[in-house]
Short mmCIF file of C-alpha atoms in Angstrom, two decimals:
data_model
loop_
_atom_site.label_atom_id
_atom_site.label_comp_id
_atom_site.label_asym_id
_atom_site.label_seq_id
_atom_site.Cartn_x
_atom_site.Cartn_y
_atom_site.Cartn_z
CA UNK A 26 73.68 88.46 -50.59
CA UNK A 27 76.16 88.41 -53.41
CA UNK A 28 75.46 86.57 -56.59
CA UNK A 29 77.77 83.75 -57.58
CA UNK A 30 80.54 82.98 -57.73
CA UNK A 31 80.63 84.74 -54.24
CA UNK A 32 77.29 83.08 -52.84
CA UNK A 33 77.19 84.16 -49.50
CA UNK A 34 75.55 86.89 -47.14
CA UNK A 35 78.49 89.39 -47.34
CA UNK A 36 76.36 92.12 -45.21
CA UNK A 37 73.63 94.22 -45.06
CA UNK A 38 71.92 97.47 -45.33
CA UNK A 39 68.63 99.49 -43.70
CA UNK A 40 65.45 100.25 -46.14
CA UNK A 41 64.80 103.62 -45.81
CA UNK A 42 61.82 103.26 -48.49
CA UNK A 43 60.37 101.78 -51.26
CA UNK A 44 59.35 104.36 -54.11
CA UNK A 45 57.25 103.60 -57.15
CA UNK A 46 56.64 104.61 -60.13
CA UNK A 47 57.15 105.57 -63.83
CA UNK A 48 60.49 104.28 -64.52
CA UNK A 49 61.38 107.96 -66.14
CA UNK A 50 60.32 109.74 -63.37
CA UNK A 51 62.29 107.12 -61.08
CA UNK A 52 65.55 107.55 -63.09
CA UNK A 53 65.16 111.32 -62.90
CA UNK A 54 64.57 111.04 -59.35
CA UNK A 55 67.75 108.35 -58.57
CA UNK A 56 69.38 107.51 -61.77
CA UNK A 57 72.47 109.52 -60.27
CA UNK A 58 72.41 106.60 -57.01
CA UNK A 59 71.60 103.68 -59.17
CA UNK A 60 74.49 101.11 -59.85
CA UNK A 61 73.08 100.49 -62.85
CA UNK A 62 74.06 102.38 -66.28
CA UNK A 63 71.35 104.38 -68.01
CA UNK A 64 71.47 102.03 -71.07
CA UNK A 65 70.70 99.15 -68.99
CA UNK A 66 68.43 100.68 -67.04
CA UNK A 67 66.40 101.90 -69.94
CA UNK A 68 66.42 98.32 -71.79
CA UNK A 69 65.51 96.67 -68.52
CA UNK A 70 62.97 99.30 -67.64
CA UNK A 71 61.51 101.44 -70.22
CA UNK A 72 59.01 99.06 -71.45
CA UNK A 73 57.29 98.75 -67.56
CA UNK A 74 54.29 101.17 -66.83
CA UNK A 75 55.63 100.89 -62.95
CA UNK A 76 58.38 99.83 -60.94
CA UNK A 77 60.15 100.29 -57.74
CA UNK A 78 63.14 101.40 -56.45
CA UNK A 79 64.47 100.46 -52.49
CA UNK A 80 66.54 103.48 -51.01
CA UNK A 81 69.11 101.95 -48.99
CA UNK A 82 71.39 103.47 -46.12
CA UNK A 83 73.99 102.51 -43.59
CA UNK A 84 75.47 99.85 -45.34
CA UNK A 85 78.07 97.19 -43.57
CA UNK A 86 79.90 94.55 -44.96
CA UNK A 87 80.40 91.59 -42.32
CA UNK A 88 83.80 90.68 -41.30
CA UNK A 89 82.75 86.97 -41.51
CA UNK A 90 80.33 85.88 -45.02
CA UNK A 91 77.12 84.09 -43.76
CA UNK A 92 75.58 80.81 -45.80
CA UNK A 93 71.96 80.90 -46.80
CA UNK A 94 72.07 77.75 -45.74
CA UNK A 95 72.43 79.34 -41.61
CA UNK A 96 68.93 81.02 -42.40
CA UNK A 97 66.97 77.93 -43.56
CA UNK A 98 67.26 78.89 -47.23
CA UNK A 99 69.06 76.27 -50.02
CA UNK A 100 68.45 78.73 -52.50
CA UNK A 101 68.71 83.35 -52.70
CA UNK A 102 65.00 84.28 -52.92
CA UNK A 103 63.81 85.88 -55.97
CA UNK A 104 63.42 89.28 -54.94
CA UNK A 105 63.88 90.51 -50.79
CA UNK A 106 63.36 88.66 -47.49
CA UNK A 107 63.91 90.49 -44.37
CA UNK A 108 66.48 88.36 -42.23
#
């Protein structure tokens, strides 16, 4: 799903895992993956005892956008749902 203005289900990738923990030791461990700058990431981050990081692979962008609308939803959930 891409955030506004875009809207729409624009593809999808596979979960390879779901690691947790300090968020030092997880931006030692990824910070070189993450689309996220280290600044951010420690403002966002640094004051959490634990957090969690999804390792993603084989991503594909769909030829043809999807509403959420097709999957039932009026609105992106919060976090992840599994379509």
């Amino acid at each position: 799903y891409e955030l506004p203005p875009v809207g729409l289900i624009t593809g999808e990738v596979r979960v390879e895992a779901i690691v947790s923990g300090d968020p030092r030791e997880l931006w030692y461990k990824f910070g070189n993956k993450a689309n996220i700058s280290k600044q951010d990431y420690d403002r966002k981050f640094l004051h959490k005892n634990r957090i969690s990081a999804y390792c993603l692979s084989n991503p594909r962008r769909y030829k043809n956008t999807i509403k959420l609308s097709e999957f039932g939803l009026s609105q992106a959930p919060r976090s992840m749902i599994y379509l």
